[in-house]
Short mmCIF file of C-alpha atoms in Angstrom, two decimals:
data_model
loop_
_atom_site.label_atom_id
_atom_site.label_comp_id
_atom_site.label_asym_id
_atom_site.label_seq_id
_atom_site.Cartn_x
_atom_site.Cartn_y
_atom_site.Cartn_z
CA UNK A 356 26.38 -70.13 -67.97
CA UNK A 357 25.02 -66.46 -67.32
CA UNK A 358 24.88 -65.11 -64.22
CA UNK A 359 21.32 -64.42 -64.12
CA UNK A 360 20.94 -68.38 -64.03
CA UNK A 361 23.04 -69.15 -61.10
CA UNK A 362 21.04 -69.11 -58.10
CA UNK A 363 21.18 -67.13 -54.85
CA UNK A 364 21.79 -69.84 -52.73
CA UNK A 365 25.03 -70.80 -54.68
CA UNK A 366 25.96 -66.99 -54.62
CA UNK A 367 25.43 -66.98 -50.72
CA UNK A 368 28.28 -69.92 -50.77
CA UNK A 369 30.55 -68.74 -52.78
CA UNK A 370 32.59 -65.84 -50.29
CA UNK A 371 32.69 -69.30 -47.77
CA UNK A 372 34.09 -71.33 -50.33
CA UNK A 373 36.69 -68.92 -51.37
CA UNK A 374 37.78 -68.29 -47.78
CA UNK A 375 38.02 -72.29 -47.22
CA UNK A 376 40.27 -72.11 -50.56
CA UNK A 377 42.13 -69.12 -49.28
CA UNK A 378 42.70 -71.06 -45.91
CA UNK A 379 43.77 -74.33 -47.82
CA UNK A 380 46.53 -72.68 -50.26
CA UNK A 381 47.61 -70.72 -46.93
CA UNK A 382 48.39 -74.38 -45.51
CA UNK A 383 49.99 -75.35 -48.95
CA UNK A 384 47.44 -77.36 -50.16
CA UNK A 385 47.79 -77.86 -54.13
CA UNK A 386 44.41 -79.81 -55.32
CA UNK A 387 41.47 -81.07 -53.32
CA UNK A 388 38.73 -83.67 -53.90
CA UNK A 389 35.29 -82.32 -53.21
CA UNK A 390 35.10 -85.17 -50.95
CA UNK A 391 37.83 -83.53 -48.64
CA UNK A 392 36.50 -80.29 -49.09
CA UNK A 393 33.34 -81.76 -48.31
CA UNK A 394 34.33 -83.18 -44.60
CA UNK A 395 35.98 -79.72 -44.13
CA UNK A 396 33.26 -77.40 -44.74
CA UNK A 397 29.86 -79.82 -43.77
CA UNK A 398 28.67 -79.51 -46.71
CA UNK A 399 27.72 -82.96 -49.04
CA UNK A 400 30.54 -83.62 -51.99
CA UNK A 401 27.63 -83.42 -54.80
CA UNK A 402 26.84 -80.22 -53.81
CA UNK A 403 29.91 -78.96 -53.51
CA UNK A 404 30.25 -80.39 -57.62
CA UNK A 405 27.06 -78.87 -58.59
CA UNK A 406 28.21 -75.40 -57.08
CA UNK A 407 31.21 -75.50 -58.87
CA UNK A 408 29.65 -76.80 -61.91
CA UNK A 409 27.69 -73.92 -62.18
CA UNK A 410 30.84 -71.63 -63.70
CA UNK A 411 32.10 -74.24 -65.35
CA UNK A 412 34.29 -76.97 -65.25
CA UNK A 413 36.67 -76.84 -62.61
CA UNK A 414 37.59 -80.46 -61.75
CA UNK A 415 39.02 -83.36 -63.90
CA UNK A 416 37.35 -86.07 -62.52
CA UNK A 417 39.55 -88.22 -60.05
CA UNK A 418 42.37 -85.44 -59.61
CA UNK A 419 39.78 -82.83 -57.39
CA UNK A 420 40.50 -78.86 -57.91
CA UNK A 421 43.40 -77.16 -58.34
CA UNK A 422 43.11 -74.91 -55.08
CA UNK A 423 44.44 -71.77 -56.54
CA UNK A 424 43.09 -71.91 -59.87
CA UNK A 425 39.82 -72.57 -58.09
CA UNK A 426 40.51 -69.74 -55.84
CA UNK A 427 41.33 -67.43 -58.07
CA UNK A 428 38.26 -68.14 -60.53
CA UNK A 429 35.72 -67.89 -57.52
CA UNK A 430 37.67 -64.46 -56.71
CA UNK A 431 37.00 -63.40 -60.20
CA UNK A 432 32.98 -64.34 -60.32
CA UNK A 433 32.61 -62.28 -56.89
CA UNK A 434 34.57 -58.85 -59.08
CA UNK A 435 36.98 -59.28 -55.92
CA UNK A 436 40.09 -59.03 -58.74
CA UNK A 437 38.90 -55.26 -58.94
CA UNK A 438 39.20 -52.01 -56.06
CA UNK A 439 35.83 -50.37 -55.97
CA UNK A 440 35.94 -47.20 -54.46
CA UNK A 441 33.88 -47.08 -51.92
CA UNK A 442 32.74 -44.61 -48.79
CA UNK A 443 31.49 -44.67 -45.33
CA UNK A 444 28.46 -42.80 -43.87
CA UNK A 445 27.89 -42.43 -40.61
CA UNK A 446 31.07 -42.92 -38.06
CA UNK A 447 29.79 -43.35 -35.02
CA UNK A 448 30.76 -46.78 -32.86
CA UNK A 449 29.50 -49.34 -35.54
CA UNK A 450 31.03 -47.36 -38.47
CA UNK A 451 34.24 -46.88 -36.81
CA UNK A 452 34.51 -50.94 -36.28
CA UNK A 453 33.68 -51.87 -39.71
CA UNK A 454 36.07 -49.17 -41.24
CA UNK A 455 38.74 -50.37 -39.08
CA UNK A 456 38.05 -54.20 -39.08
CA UNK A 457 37.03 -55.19 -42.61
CA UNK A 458 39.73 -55.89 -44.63
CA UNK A 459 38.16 -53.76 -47.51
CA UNK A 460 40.96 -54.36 -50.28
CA UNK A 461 40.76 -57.84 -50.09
CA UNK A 462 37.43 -57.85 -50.56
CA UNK A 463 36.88 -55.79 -53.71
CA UNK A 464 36.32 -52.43 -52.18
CA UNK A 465 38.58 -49.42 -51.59
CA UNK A 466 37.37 -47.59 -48.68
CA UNK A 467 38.36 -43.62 -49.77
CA UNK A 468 36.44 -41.67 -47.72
CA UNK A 469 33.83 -41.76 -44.57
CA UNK A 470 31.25 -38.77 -43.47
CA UNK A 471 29.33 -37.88 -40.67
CA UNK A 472 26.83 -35.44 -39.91
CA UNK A 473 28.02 -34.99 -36.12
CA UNK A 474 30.21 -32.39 -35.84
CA UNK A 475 32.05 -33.51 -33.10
CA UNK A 476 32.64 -36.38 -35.12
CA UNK A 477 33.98 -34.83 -37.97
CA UNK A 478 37.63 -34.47 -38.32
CA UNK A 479 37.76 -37.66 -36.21
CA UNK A 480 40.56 -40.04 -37.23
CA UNK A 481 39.57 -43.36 -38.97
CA UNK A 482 42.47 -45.50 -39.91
CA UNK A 483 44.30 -43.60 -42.40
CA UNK A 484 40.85 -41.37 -43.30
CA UNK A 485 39.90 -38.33 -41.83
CA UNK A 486 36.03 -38.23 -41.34
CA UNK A 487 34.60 -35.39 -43.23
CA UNK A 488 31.80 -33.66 -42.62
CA UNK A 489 28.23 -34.99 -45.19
CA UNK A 490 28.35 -31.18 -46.39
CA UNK A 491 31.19 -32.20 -48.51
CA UNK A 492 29.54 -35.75 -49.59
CA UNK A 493 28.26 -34.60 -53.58
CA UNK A 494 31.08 -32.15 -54.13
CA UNK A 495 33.32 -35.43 -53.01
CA UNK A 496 31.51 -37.70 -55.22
CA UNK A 497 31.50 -35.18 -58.27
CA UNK A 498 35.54 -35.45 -57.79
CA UNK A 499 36.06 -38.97 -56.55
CA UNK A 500 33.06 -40.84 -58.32
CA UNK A 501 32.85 -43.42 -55.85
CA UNK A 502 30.25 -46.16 -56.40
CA UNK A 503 29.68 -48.28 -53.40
CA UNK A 504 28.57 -46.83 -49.62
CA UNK A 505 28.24 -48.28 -46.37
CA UNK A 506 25.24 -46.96 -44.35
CA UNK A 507 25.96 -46.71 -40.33
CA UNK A 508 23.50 -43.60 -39.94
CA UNK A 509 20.10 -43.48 -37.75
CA UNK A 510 17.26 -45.10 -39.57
CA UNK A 511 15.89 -41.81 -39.14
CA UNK A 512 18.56 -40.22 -41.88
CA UNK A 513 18.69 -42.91 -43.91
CA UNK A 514 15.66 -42.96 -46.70
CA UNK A 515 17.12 -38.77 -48.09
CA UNK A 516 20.75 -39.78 -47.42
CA UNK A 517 19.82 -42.79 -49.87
CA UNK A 518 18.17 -40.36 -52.11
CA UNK A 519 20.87 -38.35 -52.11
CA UNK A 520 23.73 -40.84 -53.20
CA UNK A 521 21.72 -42.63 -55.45
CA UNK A 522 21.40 -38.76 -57.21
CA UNK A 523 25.67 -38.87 -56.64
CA UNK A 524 26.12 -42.26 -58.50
CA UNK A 525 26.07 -44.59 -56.11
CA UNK A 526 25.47 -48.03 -57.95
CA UNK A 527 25.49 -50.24 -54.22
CA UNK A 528 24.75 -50.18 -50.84
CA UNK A 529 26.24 -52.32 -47.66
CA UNK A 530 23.46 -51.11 -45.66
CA UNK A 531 23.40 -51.29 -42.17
CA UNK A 532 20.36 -49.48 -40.96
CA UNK A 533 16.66 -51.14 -41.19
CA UNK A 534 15.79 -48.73 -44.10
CA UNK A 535 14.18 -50.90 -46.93
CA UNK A 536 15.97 -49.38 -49.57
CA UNK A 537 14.75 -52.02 -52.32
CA UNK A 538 11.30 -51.20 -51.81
CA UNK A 539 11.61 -47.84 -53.50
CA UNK A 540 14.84 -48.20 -55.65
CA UNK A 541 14.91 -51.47 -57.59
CA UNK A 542 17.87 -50.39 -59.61
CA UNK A 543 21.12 -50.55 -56.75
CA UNK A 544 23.02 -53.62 -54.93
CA UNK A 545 22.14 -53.65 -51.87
CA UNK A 546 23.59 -56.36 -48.85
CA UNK A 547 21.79 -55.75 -45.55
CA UNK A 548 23.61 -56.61 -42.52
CA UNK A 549 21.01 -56.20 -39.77
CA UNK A 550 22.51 -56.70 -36.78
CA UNK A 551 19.40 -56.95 -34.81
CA UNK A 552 17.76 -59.40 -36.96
CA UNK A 553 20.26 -61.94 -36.58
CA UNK A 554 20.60 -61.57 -33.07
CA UNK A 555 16.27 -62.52 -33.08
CA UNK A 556 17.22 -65.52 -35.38
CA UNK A 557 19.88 -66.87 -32.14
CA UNK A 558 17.10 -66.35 -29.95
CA UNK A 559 15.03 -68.54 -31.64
CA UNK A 560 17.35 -70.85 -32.23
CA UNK A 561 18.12 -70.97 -27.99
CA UNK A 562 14.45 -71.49 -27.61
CA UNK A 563 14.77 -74.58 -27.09
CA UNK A 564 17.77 -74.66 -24.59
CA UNK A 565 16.33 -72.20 -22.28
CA UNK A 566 13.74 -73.45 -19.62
CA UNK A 567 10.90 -71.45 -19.08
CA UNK A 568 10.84 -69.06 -16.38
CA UNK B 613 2.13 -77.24 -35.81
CA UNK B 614 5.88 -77.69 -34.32
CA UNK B 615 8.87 -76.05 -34.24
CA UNK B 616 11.05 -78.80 -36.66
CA UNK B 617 8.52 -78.32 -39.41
CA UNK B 618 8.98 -74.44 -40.14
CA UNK B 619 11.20 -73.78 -42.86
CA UNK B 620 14.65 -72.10 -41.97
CA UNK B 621 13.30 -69.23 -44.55
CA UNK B 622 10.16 -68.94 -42.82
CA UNK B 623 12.22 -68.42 -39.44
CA UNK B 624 14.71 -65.75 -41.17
CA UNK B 625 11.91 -63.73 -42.49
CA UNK B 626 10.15 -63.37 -38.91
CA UNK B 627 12.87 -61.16 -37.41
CA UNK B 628 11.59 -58.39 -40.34
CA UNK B 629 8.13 -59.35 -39.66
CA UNK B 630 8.45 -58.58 -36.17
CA UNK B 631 10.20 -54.59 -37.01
CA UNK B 632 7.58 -54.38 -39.40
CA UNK B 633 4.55 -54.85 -36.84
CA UNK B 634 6.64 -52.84 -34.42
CA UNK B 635 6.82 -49.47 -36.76
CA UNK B 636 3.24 -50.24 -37.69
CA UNK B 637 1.53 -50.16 -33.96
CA UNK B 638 4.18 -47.09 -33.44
CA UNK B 639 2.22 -45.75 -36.33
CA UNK B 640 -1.48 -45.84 -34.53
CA UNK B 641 -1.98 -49.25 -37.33
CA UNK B 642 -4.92 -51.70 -34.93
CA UNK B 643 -5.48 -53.90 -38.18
CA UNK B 644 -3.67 -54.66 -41.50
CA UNK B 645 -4.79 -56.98 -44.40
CA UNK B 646 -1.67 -59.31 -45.78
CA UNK B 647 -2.11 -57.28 -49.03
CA UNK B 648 -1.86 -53.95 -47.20
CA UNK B 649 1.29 -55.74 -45.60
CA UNK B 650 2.81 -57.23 -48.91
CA UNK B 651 2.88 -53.77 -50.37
CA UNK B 652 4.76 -52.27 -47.55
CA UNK B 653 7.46 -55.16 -47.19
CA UNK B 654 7.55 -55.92 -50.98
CA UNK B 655 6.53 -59.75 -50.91
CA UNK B 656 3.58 -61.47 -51.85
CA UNK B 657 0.88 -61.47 -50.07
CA UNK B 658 0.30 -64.87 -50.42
CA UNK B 659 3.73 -65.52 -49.36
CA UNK B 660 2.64 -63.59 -46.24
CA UNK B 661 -0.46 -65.74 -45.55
CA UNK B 662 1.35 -68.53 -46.01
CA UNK B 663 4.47 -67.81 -43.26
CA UNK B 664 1.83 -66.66 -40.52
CA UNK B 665 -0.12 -69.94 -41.21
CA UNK B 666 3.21 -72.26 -40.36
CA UNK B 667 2.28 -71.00 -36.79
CA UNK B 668 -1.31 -70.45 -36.58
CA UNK B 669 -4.72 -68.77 -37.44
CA UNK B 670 -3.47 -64.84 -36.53
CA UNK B 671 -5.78 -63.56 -39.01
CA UNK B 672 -9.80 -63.79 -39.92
CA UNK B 673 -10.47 -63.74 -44.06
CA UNK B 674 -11.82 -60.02 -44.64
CA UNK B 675 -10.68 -58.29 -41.42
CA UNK B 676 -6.87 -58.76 -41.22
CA UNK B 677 -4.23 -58.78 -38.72
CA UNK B 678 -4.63 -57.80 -35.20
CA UNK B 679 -1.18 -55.89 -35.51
CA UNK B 680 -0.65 -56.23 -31.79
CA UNK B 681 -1.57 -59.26 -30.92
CA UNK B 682 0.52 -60.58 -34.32
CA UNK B 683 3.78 -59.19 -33.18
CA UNK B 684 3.69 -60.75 -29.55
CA UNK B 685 3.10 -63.90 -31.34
CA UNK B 686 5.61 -64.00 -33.21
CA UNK B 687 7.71 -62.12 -30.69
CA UNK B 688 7.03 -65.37 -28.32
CA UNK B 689 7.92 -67.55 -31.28
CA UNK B 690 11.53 -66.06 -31.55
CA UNK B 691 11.32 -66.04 -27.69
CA UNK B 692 11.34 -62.25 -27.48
CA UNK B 693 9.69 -62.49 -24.45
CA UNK B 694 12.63 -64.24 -22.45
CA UNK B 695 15.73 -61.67 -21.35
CA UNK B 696 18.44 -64.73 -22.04
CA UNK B 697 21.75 -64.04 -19.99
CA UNK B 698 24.73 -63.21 -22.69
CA UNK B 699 27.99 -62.49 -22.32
CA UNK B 700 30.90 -60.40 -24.91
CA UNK B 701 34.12 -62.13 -25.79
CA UNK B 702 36.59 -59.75 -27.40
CA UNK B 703 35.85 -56.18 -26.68
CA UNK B 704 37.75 -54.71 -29.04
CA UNK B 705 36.48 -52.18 -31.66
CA UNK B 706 33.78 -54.91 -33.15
CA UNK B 707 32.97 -55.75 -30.02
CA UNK B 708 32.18 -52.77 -28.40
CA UNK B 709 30.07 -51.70 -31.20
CA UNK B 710 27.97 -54.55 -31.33
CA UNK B 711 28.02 -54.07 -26.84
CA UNK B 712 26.83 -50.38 -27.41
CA UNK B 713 24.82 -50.66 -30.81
CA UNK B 714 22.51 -53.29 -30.03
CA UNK B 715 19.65 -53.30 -27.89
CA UNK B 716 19.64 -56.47 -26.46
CA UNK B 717 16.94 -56.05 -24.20
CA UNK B 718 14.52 -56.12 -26.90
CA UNK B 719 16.17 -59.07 -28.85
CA UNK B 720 15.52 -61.38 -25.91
CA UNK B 721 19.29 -61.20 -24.15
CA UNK B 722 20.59 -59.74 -21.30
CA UNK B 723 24.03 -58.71 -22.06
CA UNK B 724 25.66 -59.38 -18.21
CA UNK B 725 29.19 -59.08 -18.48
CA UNK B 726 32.24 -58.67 -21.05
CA UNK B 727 36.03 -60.23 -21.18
CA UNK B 728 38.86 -59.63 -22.89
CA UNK B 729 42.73 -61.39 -23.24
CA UNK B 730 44.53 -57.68 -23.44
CA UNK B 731 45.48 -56.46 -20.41
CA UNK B 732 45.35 -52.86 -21.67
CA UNK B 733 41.31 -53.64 -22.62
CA UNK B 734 40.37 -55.49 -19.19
CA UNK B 735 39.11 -52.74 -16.65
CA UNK B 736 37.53 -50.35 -19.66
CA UNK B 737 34.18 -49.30 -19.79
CA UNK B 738 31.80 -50.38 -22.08
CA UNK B 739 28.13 -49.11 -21.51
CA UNK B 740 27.20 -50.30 -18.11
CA UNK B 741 29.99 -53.35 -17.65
CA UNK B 742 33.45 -52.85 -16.73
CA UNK B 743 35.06 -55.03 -19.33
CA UNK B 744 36.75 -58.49 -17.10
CA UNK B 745 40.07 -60.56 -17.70
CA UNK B 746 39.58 -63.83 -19.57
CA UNK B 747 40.40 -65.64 -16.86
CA UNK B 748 37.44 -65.01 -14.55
CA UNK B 749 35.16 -66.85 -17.34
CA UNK B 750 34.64 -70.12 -15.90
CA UNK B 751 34.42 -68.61 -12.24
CA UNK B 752 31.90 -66.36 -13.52
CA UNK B 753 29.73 -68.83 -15.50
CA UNK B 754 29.86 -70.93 -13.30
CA UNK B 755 28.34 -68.32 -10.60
CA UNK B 756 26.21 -65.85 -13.22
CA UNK B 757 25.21 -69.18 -15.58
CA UNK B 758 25.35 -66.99 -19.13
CA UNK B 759 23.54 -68.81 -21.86
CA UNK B 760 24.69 -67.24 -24.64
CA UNK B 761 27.56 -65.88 -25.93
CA UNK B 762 28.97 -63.13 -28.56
CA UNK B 763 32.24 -63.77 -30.55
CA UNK B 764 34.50 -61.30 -31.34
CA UNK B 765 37.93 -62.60 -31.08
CA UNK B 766 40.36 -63.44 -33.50
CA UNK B 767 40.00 -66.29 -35.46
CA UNK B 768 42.81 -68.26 -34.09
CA UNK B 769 41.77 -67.56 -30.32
CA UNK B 770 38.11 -68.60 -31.70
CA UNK B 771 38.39 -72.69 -31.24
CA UNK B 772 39.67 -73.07 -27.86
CA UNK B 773 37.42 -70.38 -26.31
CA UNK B 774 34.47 -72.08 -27.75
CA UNK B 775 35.22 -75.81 -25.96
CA UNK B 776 36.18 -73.56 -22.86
CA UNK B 777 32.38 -71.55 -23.78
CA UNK B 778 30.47 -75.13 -24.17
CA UNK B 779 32.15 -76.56 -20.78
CA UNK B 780 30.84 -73.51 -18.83
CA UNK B 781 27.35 -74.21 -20.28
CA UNK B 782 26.96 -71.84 -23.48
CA UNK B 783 24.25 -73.11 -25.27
CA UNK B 784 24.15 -70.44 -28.09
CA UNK B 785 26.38 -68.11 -30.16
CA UNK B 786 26.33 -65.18 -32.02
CA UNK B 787 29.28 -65.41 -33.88
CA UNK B 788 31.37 -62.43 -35.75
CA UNK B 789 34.65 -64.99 -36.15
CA UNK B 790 35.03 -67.27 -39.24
CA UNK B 791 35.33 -70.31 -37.30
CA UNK B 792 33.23 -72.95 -38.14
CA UNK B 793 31.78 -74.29 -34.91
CA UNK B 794 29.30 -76.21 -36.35
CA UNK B 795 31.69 -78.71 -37.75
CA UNK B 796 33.14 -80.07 -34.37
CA UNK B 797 30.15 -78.72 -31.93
CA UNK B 798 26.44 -79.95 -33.38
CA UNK B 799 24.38 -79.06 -30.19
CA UNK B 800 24.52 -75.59 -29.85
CA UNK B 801 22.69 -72.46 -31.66
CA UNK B 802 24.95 -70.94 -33.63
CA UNK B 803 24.28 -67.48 -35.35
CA UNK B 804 27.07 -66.12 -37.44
CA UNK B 805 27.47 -63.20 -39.13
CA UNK B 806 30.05 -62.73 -41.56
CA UNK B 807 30.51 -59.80 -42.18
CA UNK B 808 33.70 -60.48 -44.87
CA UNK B 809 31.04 -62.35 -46.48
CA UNK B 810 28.41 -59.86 -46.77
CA UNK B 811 30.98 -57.25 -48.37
CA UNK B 812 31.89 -59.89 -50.84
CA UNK B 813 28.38 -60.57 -51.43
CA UNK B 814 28.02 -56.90 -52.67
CA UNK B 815 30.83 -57.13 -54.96
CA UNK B 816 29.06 -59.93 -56.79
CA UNK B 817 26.04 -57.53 -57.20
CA UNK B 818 27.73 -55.03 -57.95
CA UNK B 819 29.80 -56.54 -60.14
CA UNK B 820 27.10 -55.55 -63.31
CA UNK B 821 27.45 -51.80 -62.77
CA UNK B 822 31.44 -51.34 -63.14
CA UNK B 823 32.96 -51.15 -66.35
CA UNK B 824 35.86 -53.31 -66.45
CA UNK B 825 39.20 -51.46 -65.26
#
């Protein structure tokens, strides 16, 4: 089945369901029924099968999955089998915890470089990186051809900086700013993590805990 | 119309819907049409009309949105206009970016206190709080009755914390760990954010734009 055909939803499972997997071979599970796997993850089994069913055929019926196989096939579909080189803007205090706290080479990315505009910033230590200043960013990218970049800046830099790796070959975005990037550029991944949004979506969902006051 | 009947995609769209209004009364905007709207957020503007019906007439056919008077709406619906007591577990380096990034004051929290297991974290300063031992939790729920709660331990500190969380009254959580509360504990908000998930997420998308290694 192409990839165009499989639908979002399904893709929005798949990084749980290869965790779950990752967590089951970890505790030296061999197969799994999608019943089990079912009860495990609240999800229903026949979803679970249709998920799966989606890439192919996974299961024999009556034996469930073979965890690692599984595993490993889910790994491939989500290009987690490559190292995408990959670069940080903006390392203030979020950038700084996401460079530090994602586990970036298990997750298809290599993390090479990070920038900031801030020159007290720059030179800053950041793992094993040294942050360097955005001067450097397209000679860096002429050299190092990165193609992924994770956007920590002010909302207020991000639209040119966008412009300006987009111009330096940057094919995807993990975008953490409230700039709309999709709007004008149709042609890039892009995964927004906003931060904000999500903490809105909580506070809705407490609505109906709280009493009034 | 109530609460139980709005879609869950309805409710994750109003968090953008809410920014959206926000930048456009910051921008001098008294009125906007749902087409004017659609073109800025890049969705229908049908699809518009129909998410601001699920909670209401907001708008009059030919004159548009009062742009004020639609954000506090939906800024009530997310309950915006509460300040819910929250407090930070794990104030390490995820933690004390989300503790100094966010501004919970206008996401409907009040972020009262902080707490930490490391003794070498307890006693540091993070914005306004002084971050607290672990073990003053239940004395200071029970005293300061938090509502809400932010998770950014470790995974395998993540279980126990949140029966110790729901005993001391948490109702809702924001959660950064991959534990799955929502499996053993069905009556509480949960909000997670994965961010593992998101990254992996990109290297799906961007899996089209890198020639095989």
């Amino acid at each position: 089945m192409s990839k165009n055909s499989i639908s979002n939803s399904v893709i929005r499972r798949l990084p749980r369901y290869y965790r779950f997997l990752g967590e089951l071979e970890h505790n030296g599970y061999v197969r799994i029924s999608s019943r089990e796997l079912s009860e495990k993850m609240g999800l229903t089994a026949s979803q679970i099968r249709q998920d799966f069913n989606c890439f192919g055929e996974f299961g024999q019926q009556g034996y469930g999955y073979n965890v690692s196989d599984l595993r490993q096939e889910i790994g491939k579909i989500l290009g987690l089998d490559k190292q995408t080189p990959m670069i940080l803007l903006g390392a203030g205090n979020l950038g700084t915890a996401i460079a530090t706290h994602i586990d970036f080479n298990n997750k298809g990315f290599d993390l090479i470089a990070a920038f900031d505009a801030n020159p007290d910033i720059v030179g800053k230590k950041l793992g094993e990186l040294t942050v360097k200043s955005v001067d450097e960013l397209s000679s860096f990218c002429a050299e190092n051809k990165p193609v992924a970049a994770i956007l920590c800046v002010p909302m207020s830099a991000a639209e040119k900086l966008v412009n300006t790796l987009i111009a330096c070959g940057i094919k995807g975005f993990w975008n953490f700013t409230h700039y709309d990037m999709k709007v004008k550029h149709k042609d890039v991944a892009v995964e927004n993590v906003h931060l904000g949004d999500s903490l809105t979506t909580l506070s809705y969902g407490l609505n109906d805990f709280i009493k009034e006051k």
